[in-house]
Coordinates of C-alpha atoms in Angstrom, one line a residue:
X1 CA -79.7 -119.5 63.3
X2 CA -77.2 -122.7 63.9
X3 CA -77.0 -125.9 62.4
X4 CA -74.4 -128.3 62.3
X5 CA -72.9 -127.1 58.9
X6 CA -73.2 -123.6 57.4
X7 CA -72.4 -123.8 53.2
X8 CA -72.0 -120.6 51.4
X9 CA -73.5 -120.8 47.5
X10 CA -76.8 -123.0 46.7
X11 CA -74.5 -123.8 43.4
X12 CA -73.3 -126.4 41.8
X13 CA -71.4 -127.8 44.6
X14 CA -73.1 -126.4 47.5
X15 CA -76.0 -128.1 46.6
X16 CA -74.7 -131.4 46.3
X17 CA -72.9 -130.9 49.7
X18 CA -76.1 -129.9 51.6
X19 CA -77.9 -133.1 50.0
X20 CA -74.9 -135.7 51.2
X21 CA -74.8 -134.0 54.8
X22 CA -78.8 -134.1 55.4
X23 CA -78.6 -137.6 53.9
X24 CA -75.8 -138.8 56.4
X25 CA -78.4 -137.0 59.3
X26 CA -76.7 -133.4 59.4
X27 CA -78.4 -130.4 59.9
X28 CA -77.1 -127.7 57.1
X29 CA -77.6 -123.8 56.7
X30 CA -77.3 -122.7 53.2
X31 CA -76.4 -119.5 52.7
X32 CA -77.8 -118.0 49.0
X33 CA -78.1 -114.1 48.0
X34 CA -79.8 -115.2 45.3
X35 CA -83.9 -116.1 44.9
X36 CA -86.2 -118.7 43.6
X37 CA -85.4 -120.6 40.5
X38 CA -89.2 -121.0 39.5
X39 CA -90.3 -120.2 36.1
X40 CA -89.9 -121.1 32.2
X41 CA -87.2 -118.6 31.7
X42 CA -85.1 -120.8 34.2
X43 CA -86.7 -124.4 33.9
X44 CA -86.8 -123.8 30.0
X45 CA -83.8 -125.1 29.0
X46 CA -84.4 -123.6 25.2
X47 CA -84.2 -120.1 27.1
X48 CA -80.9 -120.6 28.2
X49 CA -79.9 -116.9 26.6
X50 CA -81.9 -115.6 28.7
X51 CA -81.3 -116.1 33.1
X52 CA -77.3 -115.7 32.1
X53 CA -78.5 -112.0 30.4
X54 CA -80.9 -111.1 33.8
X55 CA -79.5 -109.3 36.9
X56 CA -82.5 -111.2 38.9
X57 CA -80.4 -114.3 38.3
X58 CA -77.2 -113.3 37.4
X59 CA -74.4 -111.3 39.7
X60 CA -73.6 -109.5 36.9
X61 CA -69.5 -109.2 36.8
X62 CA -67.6 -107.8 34.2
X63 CA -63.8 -108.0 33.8
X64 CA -61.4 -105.3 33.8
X65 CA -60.6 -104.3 30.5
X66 CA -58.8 -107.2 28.7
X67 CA -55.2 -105.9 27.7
X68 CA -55.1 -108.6 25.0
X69 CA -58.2 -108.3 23.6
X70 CA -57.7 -105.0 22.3
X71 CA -59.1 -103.4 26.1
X72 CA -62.4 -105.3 25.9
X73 CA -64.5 -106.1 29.1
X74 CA -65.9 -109.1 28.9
X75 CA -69.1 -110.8 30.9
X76 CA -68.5 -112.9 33.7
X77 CA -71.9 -114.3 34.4
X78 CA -72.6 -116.4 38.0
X79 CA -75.9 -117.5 39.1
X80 CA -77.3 -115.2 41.7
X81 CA -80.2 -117.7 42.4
X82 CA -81.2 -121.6 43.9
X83 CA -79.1 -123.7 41.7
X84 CA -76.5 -121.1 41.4
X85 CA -74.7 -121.1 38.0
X86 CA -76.4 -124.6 37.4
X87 CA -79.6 -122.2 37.3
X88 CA -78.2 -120.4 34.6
X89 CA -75.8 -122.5 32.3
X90 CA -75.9 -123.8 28.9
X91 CA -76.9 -127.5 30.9
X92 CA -74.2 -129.0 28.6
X93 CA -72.5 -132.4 30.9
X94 CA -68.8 -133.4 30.4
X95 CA -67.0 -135.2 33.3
X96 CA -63.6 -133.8 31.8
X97 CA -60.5 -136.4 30.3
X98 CA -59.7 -138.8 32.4
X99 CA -55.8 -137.0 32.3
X100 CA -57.3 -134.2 33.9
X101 CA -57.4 -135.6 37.2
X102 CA -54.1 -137.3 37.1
X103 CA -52.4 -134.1 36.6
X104 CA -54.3 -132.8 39.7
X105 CA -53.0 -135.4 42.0
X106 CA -49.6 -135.0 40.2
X107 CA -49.7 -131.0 41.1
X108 CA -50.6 -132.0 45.3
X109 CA -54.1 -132.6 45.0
X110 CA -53.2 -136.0 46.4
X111 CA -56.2 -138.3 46.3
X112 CA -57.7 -136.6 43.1
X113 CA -56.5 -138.7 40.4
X114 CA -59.2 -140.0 37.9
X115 CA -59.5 -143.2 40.0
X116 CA -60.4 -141.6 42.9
X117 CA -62.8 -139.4 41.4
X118 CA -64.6 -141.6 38.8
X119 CA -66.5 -143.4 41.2
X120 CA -67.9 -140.1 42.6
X121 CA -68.8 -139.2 38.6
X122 CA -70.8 -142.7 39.1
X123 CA -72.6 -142.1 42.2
X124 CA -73.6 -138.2 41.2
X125 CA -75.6 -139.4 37.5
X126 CA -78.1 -141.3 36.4
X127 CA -77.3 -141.8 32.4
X128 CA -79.7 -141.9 29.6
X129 CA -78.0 -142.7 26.9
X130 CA -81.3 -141.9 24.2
X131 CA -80.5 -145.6 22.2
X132 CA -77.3 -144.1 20.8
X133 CA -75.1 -146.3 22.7
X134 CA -72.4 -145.2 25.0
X135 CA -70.7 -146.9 27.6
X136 CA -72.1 -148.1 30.7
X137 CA -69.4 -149.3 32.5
X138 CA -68.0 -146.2 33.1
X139 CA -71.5 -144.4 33.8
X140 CA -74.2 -143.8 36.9
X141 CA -77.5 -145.5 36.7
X142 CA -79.1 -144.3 40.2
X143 CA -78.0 -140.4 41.3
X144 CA -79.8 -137.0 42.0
X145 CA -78.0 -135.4 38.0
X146 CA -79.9 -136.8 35.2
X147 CA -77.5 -136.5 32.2
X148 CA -79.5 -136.8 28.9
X149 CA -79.4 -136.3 24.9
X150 CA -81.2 -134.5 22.9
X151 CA -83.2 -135.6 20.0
X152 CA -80.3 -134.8 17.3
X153 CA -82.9 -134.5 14.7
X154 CA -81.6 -131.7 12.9
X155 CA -80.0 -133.2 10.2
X156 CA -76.9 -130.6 10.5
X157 CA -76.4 -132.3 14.4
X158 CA -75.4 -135.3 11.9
X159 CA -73.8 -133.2 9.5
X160 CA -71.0 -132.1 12.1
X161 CA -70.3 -135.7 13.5
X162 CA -69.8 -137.2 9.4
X163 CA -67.9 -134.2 8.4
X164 CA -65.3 -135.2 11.6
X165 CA -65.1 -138.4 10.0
X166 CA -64.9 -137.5 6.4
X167 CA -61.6 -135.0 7.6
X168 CA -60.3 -138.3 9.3
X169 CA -60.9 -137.8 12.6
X170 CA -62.2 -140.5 15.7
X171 CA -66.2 -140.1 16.5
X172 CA -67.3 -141.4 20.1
X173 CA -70.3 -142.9 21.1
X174 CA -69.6 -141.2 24.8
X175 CA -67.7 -138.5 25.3
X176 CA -67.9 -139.0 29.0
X177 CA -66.6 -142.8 29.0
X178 CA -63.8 -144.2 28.0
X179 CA -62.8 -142.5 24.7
X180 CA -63.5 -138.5 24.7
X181 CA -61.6 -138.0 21.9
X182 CA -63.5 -137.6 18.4
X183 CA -67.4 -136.5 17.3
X184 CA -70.2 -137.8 18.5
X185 CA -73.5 -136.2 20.6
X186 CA -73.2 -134.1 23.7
X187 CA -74.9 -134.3 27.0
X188 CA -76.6 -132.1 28.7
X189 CA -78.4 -132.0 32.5
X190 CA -82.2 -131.9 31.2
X191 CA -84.7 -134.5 32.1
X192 CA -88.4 -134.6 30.9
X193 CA -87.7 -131.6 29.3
X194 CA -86.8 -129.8 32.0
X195 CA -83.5 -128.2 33.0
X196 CA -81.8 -130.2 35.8
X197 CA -79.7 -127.8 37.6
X198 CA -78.4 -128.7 41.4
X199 CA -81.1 -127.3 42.5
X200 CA -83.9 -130.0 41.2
X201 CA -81.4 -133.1 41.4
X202 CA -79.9 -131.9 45.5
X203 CA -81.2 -129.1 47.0
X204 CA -84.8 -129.7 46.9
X205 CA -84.4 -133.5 48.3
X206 CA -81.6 -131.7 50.6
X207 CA -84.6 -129.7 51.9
X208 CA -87.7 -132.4 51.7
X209 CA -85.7 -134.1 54.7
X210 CA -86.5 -131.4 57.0
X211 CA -82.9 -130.7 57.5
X212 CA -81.7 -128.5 55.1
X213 CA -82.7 -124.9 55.6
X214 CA -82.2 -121.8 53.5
X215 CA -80.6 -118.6 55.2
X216 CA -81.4 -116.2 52.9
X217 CA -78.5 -113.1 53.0
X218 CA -75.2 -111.5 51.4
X219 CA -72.3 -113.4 53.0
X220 CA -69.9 -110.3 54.5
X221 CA -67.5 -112.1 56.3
X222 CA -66.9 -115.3 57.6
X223 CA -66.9 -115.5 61.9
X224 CA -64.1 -116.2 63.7
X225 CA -63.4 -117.9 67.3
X226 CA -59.6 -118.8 68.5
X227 CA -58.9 -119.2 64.7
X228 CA -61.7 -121.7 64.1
X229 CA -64.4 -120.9 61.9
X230 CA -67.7 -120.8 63.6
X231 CA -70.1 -118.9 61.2
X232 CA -70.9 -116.5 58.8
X233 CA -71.7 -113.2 59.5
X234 CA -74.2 -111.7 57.2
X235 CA -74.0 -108.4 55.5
X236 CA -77.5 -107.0 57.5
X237 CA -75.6 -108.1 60.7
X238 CA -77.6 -111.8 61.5
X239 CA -75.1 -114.7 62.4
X240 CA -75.5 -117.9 60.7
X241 CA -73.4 -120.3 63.1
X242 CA -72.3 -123.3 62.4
X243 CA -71.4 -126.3 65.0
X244 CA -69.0 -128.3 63.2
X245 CA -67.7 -126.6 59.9
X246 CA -68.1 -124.0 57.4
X247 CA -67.9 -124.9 54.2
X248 CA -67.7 -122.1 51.4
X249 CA -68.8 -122.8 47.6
X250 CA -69.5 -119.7 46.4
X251 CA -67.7 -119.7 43.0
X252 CA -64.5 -119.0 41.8
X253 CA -65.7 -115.6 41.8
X254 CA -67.4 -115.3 45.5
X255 CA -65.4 -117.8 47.8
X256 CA -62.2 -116.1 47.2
X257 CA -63.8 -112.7 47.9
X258 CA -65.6 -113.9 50.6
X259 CA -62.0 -115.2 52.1
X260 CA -60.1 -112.0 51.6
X261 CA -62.9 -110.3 53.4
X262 CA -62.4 -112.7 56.3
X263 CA -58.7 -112.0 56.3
X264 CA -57.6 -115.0 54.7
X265 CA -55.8 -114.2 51.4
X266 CA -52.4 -112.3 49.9
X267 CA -51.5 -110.1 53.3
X268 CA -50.3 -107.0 51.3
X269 CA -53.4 -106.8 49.4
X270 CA -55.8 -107.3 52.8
X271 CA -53.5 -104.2 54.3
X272 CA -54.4 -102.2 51.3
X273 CA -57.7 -102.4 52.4
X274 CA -57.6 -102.4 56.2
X275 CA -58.7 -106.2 56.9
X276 CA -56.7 -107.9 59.5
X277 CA -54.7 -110.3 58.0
X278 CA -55.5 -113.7 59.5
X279 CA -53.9 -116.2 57.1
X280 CA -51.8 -114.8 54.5
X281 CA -51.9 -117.3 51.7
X282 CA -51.0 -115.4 48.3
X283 CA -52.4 -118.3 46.8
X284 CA -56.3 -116.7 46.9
X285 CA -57.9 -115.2 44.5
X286 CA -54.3 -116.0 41.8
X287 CA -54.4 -118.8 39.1
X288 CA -57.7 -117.7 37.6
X289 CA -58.2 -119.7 34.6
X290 CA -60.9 -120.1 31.6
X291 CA -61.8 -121.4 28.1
X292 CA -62.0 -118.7 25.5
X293 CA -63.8 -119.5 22.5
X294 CA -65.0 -118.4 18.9
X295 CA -67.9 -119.1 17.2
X296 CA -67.1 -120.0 13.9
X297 CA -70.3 -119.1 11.7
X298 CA -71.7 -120.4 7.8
X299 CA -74.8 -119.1 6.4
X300 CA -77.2 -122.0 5.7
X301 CA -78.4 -122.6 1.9
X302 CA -81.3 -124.7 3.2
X303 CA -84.1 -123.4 5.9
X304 CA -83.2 -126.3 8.1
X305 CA -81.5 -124.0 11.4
X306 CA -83.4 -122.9 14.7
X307 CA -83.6 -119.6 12.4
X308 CA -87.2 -120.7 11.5
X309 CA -88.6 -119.4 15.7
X310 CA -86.4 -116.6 15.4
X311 CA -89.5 -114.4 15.3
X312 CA -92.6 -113.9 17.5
X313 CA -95.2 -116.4 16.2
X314 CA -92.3 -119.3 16.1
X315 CA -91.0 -118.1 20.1
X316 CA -94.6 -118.3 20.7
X317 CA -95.0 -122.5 19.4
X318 CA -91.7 -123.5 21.2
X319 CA -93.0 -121.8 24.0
X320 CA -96.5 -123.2 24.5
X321 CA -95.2 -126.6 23.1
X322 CA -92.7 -126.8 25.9
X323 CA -95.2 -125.4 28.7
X324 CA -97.8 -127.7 27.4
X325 CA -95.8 -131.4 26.7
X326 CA -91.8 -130.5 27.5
X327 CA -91.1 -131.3 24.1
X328 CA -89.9 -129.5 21.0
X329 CA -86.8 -127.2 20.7
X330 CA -87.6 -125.6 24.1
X331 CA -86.7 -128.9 26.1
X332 CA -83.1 -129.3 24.5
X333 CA -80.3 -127.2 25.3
X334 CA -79.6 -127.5 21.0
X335 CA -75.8 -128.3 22.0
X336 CA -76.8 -131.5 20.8
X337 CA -73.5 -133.1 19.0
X338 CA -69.9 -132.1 20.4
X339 CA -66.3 -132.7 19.8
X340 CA -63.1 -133.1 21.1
X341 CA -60.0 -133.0 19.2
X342 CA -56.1 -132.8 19.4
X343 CA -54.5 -129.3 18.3
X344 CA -51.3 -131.0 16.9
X345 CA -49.0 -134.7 17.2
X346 CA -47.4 -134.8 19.8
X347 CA -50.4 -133.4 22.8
X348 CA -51.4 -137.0 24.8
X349 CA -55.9 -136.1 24.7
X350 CA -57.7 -133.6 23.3
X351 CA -56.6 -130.0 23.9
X352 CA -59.8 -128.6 21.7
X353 CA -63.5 -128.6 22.2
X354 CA -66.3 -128.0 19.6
X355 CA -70.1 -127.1 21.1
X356 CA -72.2 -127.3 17.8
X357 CA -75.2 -124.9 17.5
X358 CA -77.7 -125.6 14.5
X359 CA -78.2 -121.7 14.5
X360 CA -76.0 -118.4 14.1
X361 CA -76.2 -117.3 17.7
X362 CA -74.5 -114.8 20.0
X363 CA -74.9 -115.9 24.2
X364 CA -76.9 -113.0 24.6
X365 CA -79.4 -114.2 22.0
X366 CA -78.5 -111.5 19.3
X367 CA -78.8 -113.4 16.0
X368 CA -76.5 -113.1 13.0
X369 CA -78.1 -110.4 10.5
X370 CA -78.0 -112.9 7.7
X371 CA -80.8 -115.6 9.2
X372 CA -80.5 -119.5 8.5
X373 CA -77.3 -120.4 9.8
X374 CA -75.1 -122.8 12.3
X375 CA -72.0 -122.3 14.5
X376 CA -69.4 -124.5 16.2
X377 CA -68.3 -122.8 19.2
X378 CA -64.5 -123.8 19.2
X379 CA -61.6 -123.1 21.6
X380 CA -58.5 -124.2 23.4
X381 CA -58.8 -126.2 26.7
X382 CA -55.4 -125.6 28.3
X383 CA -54.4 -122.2 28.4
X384 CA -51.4 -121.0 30.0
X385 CA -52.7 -117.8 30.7
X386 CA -53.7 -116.7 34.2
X387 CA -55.2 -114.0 36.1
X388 CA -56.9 -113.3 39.1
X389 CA -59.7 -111.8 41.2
X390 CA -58.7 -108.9 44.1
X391 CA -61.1 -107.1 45.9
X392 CA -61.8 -103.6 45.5
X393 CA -62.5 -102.1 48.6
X394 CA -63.5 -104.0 51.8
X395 CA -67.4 -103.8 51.4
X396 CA -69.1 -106.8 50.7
X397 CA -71.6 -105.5 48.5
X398 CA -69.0 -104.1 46.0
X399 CA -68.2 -106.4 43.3
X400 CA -64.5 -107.8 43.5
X401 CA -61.9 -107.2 40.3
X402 CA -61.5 -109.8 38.0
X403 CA -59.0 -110.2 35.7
X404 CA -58.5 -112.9 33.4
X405 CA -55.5 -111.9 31.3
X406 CA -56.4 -113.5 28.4
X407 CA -54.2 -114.3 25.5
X408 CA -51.3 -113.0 27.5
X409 CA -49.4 -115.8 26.7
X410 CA -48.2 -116.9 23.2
X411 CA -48.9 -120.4 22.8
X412 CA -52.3 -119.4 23.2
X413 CA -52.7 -117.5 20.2
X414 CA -50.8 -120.5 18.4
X415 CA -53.9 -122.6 19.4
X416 CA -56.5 -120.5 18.7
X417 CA -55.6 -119.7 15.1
X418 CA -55.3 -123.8 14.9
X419 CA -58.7 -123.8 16.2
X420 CA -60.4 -121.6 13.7
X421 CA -58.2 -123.1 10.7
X422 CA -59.7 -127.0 11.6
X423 CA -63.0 -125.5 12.0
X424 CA -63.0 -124.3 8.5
X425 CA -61.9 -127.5 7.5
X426 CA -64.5 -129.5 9.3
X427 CA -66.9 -127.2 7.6
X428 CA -65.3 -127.5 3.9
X429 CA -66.3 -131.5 4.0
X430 CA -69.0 -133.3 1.8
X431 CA -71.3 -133.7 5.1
X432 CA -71.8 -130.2 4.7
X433 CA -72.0 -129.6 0.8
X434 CA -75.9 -129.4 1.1
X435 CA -76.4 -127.0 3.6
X436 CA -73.5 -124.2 3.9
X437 CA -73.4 -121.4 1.9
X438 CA -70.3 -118.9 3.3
X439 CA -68.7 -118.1 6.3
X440 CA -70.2 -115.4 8.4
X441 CA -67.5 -115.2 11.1
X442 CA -64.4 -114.2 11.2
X443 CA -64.9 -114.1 7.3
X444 CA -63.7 -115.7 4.4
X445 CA -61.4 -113.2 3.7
X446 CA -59.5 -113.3 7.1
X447 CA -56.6 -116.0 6.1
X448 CA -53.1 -114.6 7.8
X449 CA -52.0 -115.0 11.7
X450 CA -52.4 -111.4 11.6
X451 CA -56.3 -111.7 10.3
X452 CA -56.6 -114.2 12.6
X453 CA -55.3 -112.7 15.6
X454 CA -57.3 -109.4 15.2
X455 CA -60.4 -111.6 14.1
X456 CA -59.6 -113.2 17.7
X457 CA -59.2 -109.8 19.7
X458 CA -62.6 -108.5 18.1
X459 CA -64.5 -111.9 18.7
X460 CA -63.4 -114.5 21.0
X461 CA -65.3 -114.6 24.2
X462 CA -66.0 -116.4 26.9
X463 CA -67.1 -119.7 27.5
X464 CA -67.9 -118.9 31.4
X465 CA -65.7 -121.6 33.4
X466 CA -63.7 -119.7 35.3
X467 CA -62.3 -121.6 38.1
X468 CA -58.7 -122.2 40.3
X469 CA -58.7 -119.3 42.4
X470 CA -58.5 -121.0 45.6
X471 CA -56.1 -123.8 44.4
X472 CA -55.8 -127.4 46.1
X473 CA -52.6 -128.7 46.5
X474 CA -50.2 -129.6 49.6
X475 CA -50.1 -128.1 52.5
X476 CA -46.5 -126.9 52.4
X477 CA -47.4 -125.2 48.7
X478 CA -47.0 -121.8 49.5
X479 CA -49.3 -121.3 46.9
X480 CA -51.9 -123.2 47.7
X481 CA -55.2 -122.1 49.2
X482 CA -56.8 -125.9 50.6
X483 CA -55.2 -129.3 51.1
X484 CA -56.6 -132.3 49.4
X485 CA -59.7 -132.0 51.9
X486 CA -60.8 -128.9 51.0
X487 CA -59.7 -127.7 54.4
X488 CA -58.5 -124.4 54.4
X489 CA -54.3 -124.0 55.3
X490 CA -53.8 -121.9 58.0
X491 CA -57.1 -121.8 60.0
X492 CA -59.7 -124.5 61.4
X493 CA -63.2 -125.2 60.7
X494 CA -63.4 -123.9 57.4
X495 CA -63.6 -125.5 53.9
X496 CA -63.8 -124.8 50.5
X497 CA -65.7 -127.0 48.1
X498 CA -66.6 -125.6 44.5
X499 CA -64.4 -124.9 41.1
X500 CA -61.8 -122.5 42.3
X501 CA -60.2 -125.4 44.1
X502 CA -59.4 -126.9 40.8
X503 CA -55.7 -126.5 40.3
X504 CA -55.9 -127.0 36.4
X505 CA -58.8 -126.6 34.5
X506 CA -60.2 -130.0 33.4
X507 CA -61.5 -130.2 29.8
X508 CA -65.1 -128.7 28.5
X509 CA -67.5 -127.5 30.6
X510 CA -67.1 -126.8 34.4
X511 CA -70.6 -127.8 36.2
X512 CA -70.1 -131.6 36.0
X513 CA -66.8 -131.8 37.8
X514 CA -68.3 -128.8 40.0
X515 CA -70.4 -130.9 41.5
X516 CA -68.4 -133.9 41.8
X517 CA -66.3 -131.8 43.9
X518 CA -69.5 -131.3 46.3
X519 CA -69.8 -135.1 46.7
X520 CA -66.3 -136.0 47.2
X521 CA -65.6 -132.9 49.7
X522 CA -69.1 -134.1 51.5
X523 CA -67.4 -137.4 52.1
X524 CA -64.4 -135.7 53.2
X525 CA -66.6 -133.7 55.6
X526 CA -68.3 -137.0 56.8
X527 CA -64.6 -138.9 57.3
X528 CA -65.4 -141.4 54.4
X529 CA -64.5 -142.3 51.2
X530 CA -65.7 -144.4 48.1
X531 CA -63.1 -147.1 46.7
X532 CA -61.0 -146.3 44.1
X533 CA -61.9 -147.4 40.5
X534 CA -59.4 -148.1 37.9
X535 CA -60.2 -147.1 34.4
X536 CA -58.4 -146.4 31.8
X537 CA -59.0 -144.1 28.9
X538 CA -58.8 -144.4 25.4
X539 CA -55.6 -142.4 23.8
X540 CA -54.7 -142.3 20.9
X541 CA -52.7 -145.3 19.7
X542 CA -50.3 -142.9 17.3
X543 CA -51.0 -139.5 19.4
X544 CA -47.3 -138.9 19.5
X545 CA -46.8 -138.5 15.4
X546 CA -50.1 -138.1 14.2
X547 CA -53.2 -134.9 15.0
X548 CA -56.1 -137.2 14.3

């Protein structure tokens, strides 16, 4: 097997590079473990509880035990199927603020400031904006990603956006435009009801030009020649070579593992385990990042919640409704109004992030016992806490450590107690008079730092972004693992092109700027570049003396 390119990971970004290289008249290799992506469970995006939870779709990591969180291993879900995570996510879109990007290019990532990157945002979407307004300007009209909105008409989806206003803070029209701070509706990747991973919107036009092929294998180790890249050698011994480049996008999980396998990576650690070190660049596999969140849950007076098809007849209607028209609450995500929100005076754009949920739901789809109810999932965006991911022995098919460290340092828990304290708030307002009736989690009753802090231990989880593990920066950073190019410091021919290359982790959710990092590195690959666009974002006006 040969081909011009080889990519590791049908994900997020894989995907969109296979698509851009095809396009430009490249023949590509994709390398996926994983299997189809056909099916409800999958293409259902109402059964999103579900691929996450199943080891058909799902590599199925856990982190060491969490010293922080009172010794707790957490899940670490990654898609093990077409579409990667994209397969298996909660389809909710944000591009990430605008400030993001800057502090990117300000950290090395030279070339990665929001103007560099927004027209590449542009290019990847086609927006619907469902008649609620937004703003154009700063949004696609003709890409592979339809980015959508749901109905919103639960009347508790307008509930959360009044009660932001009524405790005096912004609301937003778009949330990926100019102004992400306030309430408003959130976006997800579904179109005609359908979930529209990377798969749908890249890989399968990648593949309907005829030059864009599936190698179907477990990466082992990527294939050497006079230090330049030429392949990747597959665990049952087949050679996927590549002519030009490999590029790796195999998560922020995988694509470090899959370096320190090839001997790329800290050399002590590649010693421990008997690899020959090849680069040593401590900067693999360190500055693993994440948002942690709670859900913060009130008991409904009214039978108005998703509650109503928690049982077999009303799973049953959603079900055949979807299968037979893609409508109904199978063909939303339910994240269907959002938030973002400042923790204090004095922080620039938002720092906080509220997914709303008009039903009292675990991930794993384990329902609170007492029925009717909603959630805000709510958590700090900027953590200063990092971990990392090591290997655990030099076999391929054993699954690498990871280690977030979560809560390890102290600001954090100063933010996350502000978190839960403003969600109480939000939910104390008028909007919500009619339809809450007490709080289920943490509980009423948990009021001091040291309630909060154990309610936090017990609770938080979560919200599976994991990302910076194979940070960009410049090439004389010692600690980091690719130069602005994606090209890989220390060795030729190889890339890597997915979310551990993010040196800080951008606001909300990760698949978005995921796969704007495919199409940027694809025109990195191809020598080109899109003009910069300068925008600038709403801040604001009083941010330095005022929280909202």
């Amino acid at each position: 097997m040969i081909a011009d390119y080889v990519v590791v990971g049908a994900g997020s970004a894989g995907c969109a590079i296979a698509y851009r290289l095809a396009e430009a008249g490249k023949s590509v290799l994709v390398v996926e473990y994983g299997g189809t992506d056909a099916g409800p469970l999958i293409q259902m995006p109402g059964a999103l509880s579900f691929p996450m939870n199943m080891p058909r779709y799902d590599w199925g990591y856990r982190t060491e035990p969490e010293p922080h969180l009172g010794g707790r291993v957490l899940a670490t879900p990654r898609g093990k199927v077409l579409g990667g995570s994209s397969s298996i996510n909660g389809m909710v879109y944000v591009r990430g603020h605008a400030r993001d990007y800057d502090h990117w290019a300000e950290a090395g990532a030279d070339g990665w400031a929001f103007a560099d990157v927004l027209p590449y945002f542009k290019r990847m979407e086609t927006w619907h904006d469902g008649g609620h307004g937004g703003d154009p300007v700063w949004r696609g009209s003709d890409g592979p990603l339809h980015v959508s909105r749901g109905m919103r008409a639960n009347p508790l989806y307008d509930a959360f956006v009044q009660a932001g206003r009524q405790a005096g803070y912004a609301v937003t029209d778009d949330y990926n435009g100019a102004q992400q701070e306030g309430f408003g509706p959130m976006e997800q990747t579904v179109w005609k009801g359908r979930r529209w991973s990377a798969a749908n919107a890249y890989l399968r036009p990648a593949r309907a030009t005829g030059r864009c092929h599936i190698a179907k294998g477990l990466a082992a180790r990527i294939a050497f020649a006079d230090g330049r890249a030429t392949g990747i050698q597959l665990a049952d011994g087949r050679l996927v070579a590549a002519r030009a480049e490999v590029v790796v996008a195999a998560s922020s999980i995988n694509s470090p593992k899959l370096l320190m396998l090839s001997g790329i990576g800290p050399g002590a650690h590649l010693r421990e385990h008997g690899i020959e070190v090849r680069a040593d660049r401590p900067g693999v596999g360190a500055n693993l990042q994440d948002h942690l969140e709670m859900y913060v849950q009130m008991a409904a007076s009214q039978p108005v919640t998703l509650f109503r098809y928690w049982n077999l007849p009303g799973k049953a209607w959603v079900g055949a409704r979807w299968l037979f028209t893609r409508t109904g609450p199978g063909a939303s995500n339910n994240f269907e109004s959002a938030a973002f929100v400042r923790s204090a005076a004095g922080v620039e754009y938002p720092d906080i992030q509220y997914h709303f949920l008009p039903l009292a739901v675990r991930y794993d789809g384990q329902v609170a016992a007492e029925g009717h109810g909603f959630q805000a999932h709510v958590g700090p965006m900027r953590s200063k806490s990092r971990g990392d991911v090591t290997l655990r022995s030099a076999d391929p098919s054993e699954a690498p450590r990871i280690r977030f460290n979560y809560m390890s340092h102290p600001d954090d828990w100063t933010e996350f107690r502000t978190c839960i304290r403003l969600t109480r708030e939000i939910f104390a307002q008028e909007a919500f008079a009619p339809f809450r009736r007490h709080e289920i989690q943490p509980g009423e009753h948990l009021q001091t730092d040291a309630d909060l802090d154990e309610a936090i231990r017990q609770h938080a989880e979560s919200a599976y972004h994991p990302c910076g593990t194979c940070r960009m920066g410049a090439v004389d950073d010692p600690g980091a693992v690719v130069d602005p190019e994606g090209r890989v410091i220390g060795v030729r021919g190889l890339r890597v092109a997915d979310s551990s290359i993010f040196p800080r982790i951008t606001n909300g959710n990760l698949n978005g700027p995921s796969i704007m990092v495919g199409e940027k590195m694809s025109d990195h690959i191809l020598n080109r570049s899109l003009p910069r666009e300068e925008a600038d974002p709403w801040i604001h006006p009083a941010w330095a003396t005022t929280q909202r």
